[in-house]
C-alpha positions as a LaTeX table, in Angstrom:
\begin{tabular}{lrrr}
\hline
Residue & $x$ (\AA) & $y$ (\AA) & $z$ (\AA) \\
\hline
Met1 & $-22.24$ & 43.38 & $-92.15$ \\
Ala2 & $-19.35$ & 44.16 & $-89.79$ \\
Ser3 & $-20.43$ & 41.53 & $-87.36$ \\
Glu4 & $-20.40$ & 39.23 & $-90.07$ \\
Met5 & $-17.09$ & 39.87 & $-91.31$ \\
Arg6 & $-16.06$ & 39.64 & $-87.55$ \\
Arg7 & $-17.61$ & 36.34 & $-87.19$ \\
Leu8 & $-16.16$ & 35.10 & $-90.58$ \\
Ala9 & $-12.76$ & 36.17 & $-89.63$ \\
Lys10 & $-12.74$ & 34.54 & $-86.38$ \\
Leu11 & $-13.89$ & 31.23 & $-88.10$ \\
Leu12 & $-10.76$ & 31.35 & $-90.21$ \\
Val13 & $-8.37$ & 30.97 & $-87.23$ \\
Glu14 & $-10.63$ & 29.09 & $-84.62$ \\
Ser15 & $-10.56$ & 25.32 & $-83.95$ \\
Arg16 & $-13.88$ & 23.78 & $-82.67$ \\
Cys17 & $-15.48$ & 20.45 & $-82.17$ \\
Glu18 & $-18.92$ & 19.10 & $-82.89$ \\
Ser19 & $-20.38$ & 15.72 & $-81.93$ \\
Phe20 & $-22.68$ & 13.58 & $-83.78$ \\
Glu21 & $-24.88$ & 10.69 & $-82.19$ \\
Ser22 & $-25.23$ & 7.84 & $-84.47$ \\
Arg23 & $-28.69$ & 5.95 & $-85.14$ \\
Tyr24 & $-26.39$ & 2.72 & $-86.07$ \\
Ser25 & $-23.95$ & 0.40 & $-84.60$ \\
Arg26 & $-20.38$ & 1.52 & $-84.46$ \\
Gly27 & $-19.12$ & $-0.62$ & $-87.15$ \\
Glu28 & $-22.16$ & 0.38 & $-89.67$ \\
Ser29 & $-21.55$ & 4.15 & $-88.73$ \\
Met30 & $-18.21$ & 3.70 & $-89.46$ \\
Gln31 & $-18.85$ & 2.37 & $-92.86$ \\
Arg32 & $-21.57$ & 4.97 & $-93.68$ \\
Val33 & $-19.36$ & 7.92 & $-92.58$ \\
Glu34 & $-16.35$ & 6.60 & $-94.60$ \\
Arg35 & $-18.89$ & 6.51 & $-97.73$ \\
Ala36 & $-20.31$ & 9.78 & $-97.08$ \\
Leu37 & $-16.88$ & 11.55 & $-96.70$ \\
Thr38 & $-15.25$ & 10.23 & $-99.58$ \\
Ser39 & $-17.01$ & 12.94 & $-101.87$ \\
Val40 & $-16.24$ & 15.78 & $-99.38$ \\
Val41 & $-12.53$ & 17.28 & $-100.05$ \\
Pro42 & $-12.25$ & 20.58 & $-97.94$ \\
Lys43 & $-9.35$ & 23.02 & $-98.86$ \\
Gly44 & $-9.85$ & 25.56 & $-96.38$ \\
Met45 & $-10.00$ & 23.41 & $-93.21$ \\
Val46 & $-8.77$ & 20.00 & $-91.56$ \\
Tyr47 & $-10.73$ & 17.85 & $-89.84$ \\
Thr48 & $-10.42$ & 14.78 & $-87.73$ \\
Thr49 & $-12.56$ & 12.30 & $-86.49$ \\
Ala50 & $-12.89$ & 10.32 & $-83.18$ \\
Trp51 & $-15.47$ & 7.55 & $-82.08$ \\
Arg52 & $-16.50$ & 7.36 & $-78.78$ \\
Asp53 & $-18.94$ & 4.64 & $-77.18$ \\
Glu54 & $-21.21$ & 5.86 & $-74.37$ \\
Pro55 & $-24.00$ & 3.53 & $-72.70$ \\
Gly56 & $-26.56$ & 3.21 & $-75.31$ \\
Ala57 & $-25.08$ & 5.18 & $-77.92$ \\
Thr58 & $-22.30$ & 5.82 & $-80.27$ \\
Phe59 & $-20.83$ & 9.39 & $-81.01$ \\
Leu60 & $-18.53$ & 10.72 & $-83.62$ \\
Asp61 & $-16.55$ & 13.78 & $-82.65$ \\
Val62 & $-15.38$ & 15.92 & $-85.34$ \\
Asn63 & $-12.56$ & 18.51 & $-84.80$ \\
Phe64 & $-12.66$ & 21.39 & $-87.39$ \\
Ala65 & $-9.31$ & 23.33 & $-87.60$ \\
Pro66 & $-7.74$ & 25.93 & $-90.18$ \\
Ser67 & $-5.59$ & 24.39 & $-92.90$ \\
Arg68 & $-1.90$ & 25.30 & $-92.96$ \\
Ala69 & $-2.33$ & 27.19 & $-96.20$ \\
Thr70 & $-4.83$ & 29.50 & $-94.56$ \\
Arg71 & $-2.59$ & 30.11 & $-91.62$ \\
Leu72 & 0.50 & 30.52 & $-94.02$ \\
Phe73 & $-1.83$ & 33.19 & $-96.24$ \\
Leu74 & $-2.66$ & 35.06 & $-93.30$ \\
Asn75 & 0.96 & 35.23 & $-91.90$ \\
Thr76 & 2.27 & 36.08 & $-95.46$ \\
Ser77 & $-0.48$ & 38.85 & $-95.46$ \\
Ser78 & 0.60 & 40.33 & $-92.32$ \\
Leu79 & 4.17 & 40.57 & $-93.57$ \\
Val80 & 3.02 & 42.07 & $-96.94$ \\
Phe81 & 1.15 & 44.71 & $-95.28$ \\
Leu82 & 4.18 & 45.57 & $-93.08$ \\
Leu83 & 6.40 & 45.95 & $-95.95$ \\
Leu84 & 3.81 & 48.09 & $-97.67$ \\
Leu85 & 3.41 & 50.29 & $-94.62$ \\
Ala86 & 7.11 & 50.68 & $-94.53$ \\
Ala87 & 7.52 & 51.27 & $-98.20$ \\
Thr88 & 4.61 & 54.02 & $-98.03$ \\
Leu89 & 6.49 & 55.81 & $-95.03$ \\
Trp90 & 9.73 & 55.62 & $-96.78$ \\
Ala91 & 8.41 & 56.99 & $-99.92$ \\
Leu92 & 6.59 & 59.94 & $-97.85$ \\
Val93 & 9.58 & 60.61 & $-96.06$ \\
Ser94 & 12.41 & 60.36 & $-98.34$ \\
Pro95 & 13.32 & 63.81 & $-99.90$ \\
Gly96 & 14.27 & 62.19 & $-103.39$ \\
Glu97 & 11.33 & 60.48 & $-104.48$ \\
Pro98 & 9.17 & 61.96 & $-107.19$ \\
Pro99 & 5.46 & 63.08 & $-106.18$ \\
Pro100 & 3.75 & 60.38 & $-108.49$ \\
Gly101 & 5.99 & 57.50 & $-107.09$ \\
Arg102 & 4.85 & 58.56 & $-103.50$ \\
Phe103 & 1.16 & 58.75 & $-104.38$ \\
Leu104 & 1.12 & 55.41 & $-106.14$ \\
Val105 & 2.86 & 53.56 & $-103.30$ \\
Ala106 & 0.51 & 55.17 & $-100.87$ \\
Leu107 & $-2.65$ & 54.18 & $-102.95$ \\
Val108 & $-1.52$ & 50.51 & $-103.49$ \\
Thr109 & $-1.14$ & 50.35 & $-99.69$ \\
Leu110 & $-4.55$ & 51.88 & $-98.86$ \\
Leu111 & $-6.23$ & 49.74 & $-101.66$ \\
Ala112 & $-4.73$ & 46.67 & $-100.14$ \\
Ile113 & $-5.71$ & 47.52 & $-96.64$ \\
Leu114 & $-9.35$ & 48.15 & $-97.97$ \\
Met115 & $-9.59$ & 45.18 & $-99.87$ \\
Phe116 & $-8.17$ & 42.53 & $-97.26$ \\
Pro117 & $-11.64$ & 42.33 & $-95.27$ \\
Phe118 & $-13.29$ & 41.31 & $-98.48$ \\
Val119 & $-10.48$ & 38.44 & $-98.83$ \\
Val120 & $-10.88$ & 37.24 & $-95.32$ \\
Val121 & $-14.68$ & 37.02 & $-95.84$ \\
Ala122 & $-14.10$ & 34.93 & $-99.00$ \\
Tyr123 & $-11.79$ & 32.68 & $-97.33$ \\
Gly124 & $-14.28$ & 32.50 & $-94.02$ \\
Ser125 & $-17.16$ & 31.69 & $-96.29$ \\
Arg126 & $-15.31$ & 29.05 & $-98.07$ \\
Arg127 & $-14.36$ & 27.32 & $-94.90$ \\
Glu128 & $-17.88$ & 27.96 & $-93.52$ \\
Ser129 & $-19.40$ & 26.10 & $-96.55$ \\
Glu130 & $-16.92$ & 23.23 & $-96.43$ \\
Glu131 & $-17.81$ & 22.75 & $-92.52$ \\
Ser132 & $-21.45$ & 22.85 & $-93.51$ \\
Ser133 & $-21.12$ & 20.24 & $-96.32$ \\
Leu134 & $-19.29$ & 18.07 & $-93.93$ \\
Arg135 & $-21.80$ & 18.36 & $-91.40$ \\
Lys136 & $-24.68$ & 17.70 & $-93.83$ \\
Ala137 & $-22.96$ & 14.43 & $-95.04$ \\
Ile138 & $-22.21$ & 13.14 & $-91.58$ \\
Arg139 & $-25.87$ & 13.92 & $-90.41$ \\
Lys140 & $-27.23$ & 12.24 & $-93.55$ \\
Ala141 & $-24.92$ & 9.19 & $-93.11$ \\
Ile142 & $-25.64$ & 8.51 & $-89.16$ \\
Val143 & $-27.98$ & 10.90 & $-87.60$ \\
Glu144 & $-30.93$ & 11.18 & $-89.99$ \\
Glu145 & $-33.19$ & 8.23 & $-90.76$ \\
Glu146 & $-33.07$ & 7.23 & $-94.45$ \\
Glu147 & $-35.94$ & 8.62 & $-96.45$ \\
Asp148 & $-36.78$ & 5.03 & $-97.87$ \\
Arg149 & $-37.71$ & 3.66 & $-94.63$ \\
Leu150 & $-39.80$ & 6.59 & $-93.82$ \\
Arg151 & $-42.20$ & 6.45 & $-97.09$ \\
Gly152 & $-44.55$ & 4.17 & $-97.14$ \\
Pro153 & $-44.90$ & 1.66 & $-100.21$ \\
Gly154 & $-45.82$ & 3.32 & $-103.36$ \\
Glu155 & $-45.49$ & 7.00 & $-101.82$ \\
Ser156 & $-43.10$ & 9.38 & $-103.76$ \\
Arg157 & $-41.17$ & 11.97 & $-102.22$ \\
Gly158 & $-43.72$ & 14.95 & $-103.24$ \\
Asp159 & $-46.44$ & 12.85 & $-101.60$ \\
Arg160 & $-44.97$ & 13.18 & $-98.03$ \\
Ser161 & $-45.61$ & 16.55 & $-97.63$ \\
Arg162 & $-49.39$ & 16.53 & $-97.91$ \\
\hline
\end{tabular}
């Protein structure tokens, strides 16, 4: 579980690139990708696409990066944790604070620190899901062959596995 949390936390802040080789001409590939990506609206990441031609093949390079909202959330969370720790220290050290107040400030800080990894996992899972949806849409548009051409006449989807 800890390694999965670490992987998802790293996914939140990293940028990476993935390439897809197209089975179609550049013009047709661009149209197919444009149609496929109209339904994909990511919130936890930003992606950019760039086409490149190499002898005999057309490639789509997709760069995945964290969204500004994710970076803002992480930076704001750091500031909030710093303020919570400072408030806890102040509550524990100041002589005039009543004991229930000291306890509540320390408890809120502890709960926030313990819950934050789960929030990061949720954000990371959302980004991973969005990247997966985007990759699947691109593969379906330009990498994988259409199922209709693979099926013979009169053959249904269930008949193919036999």
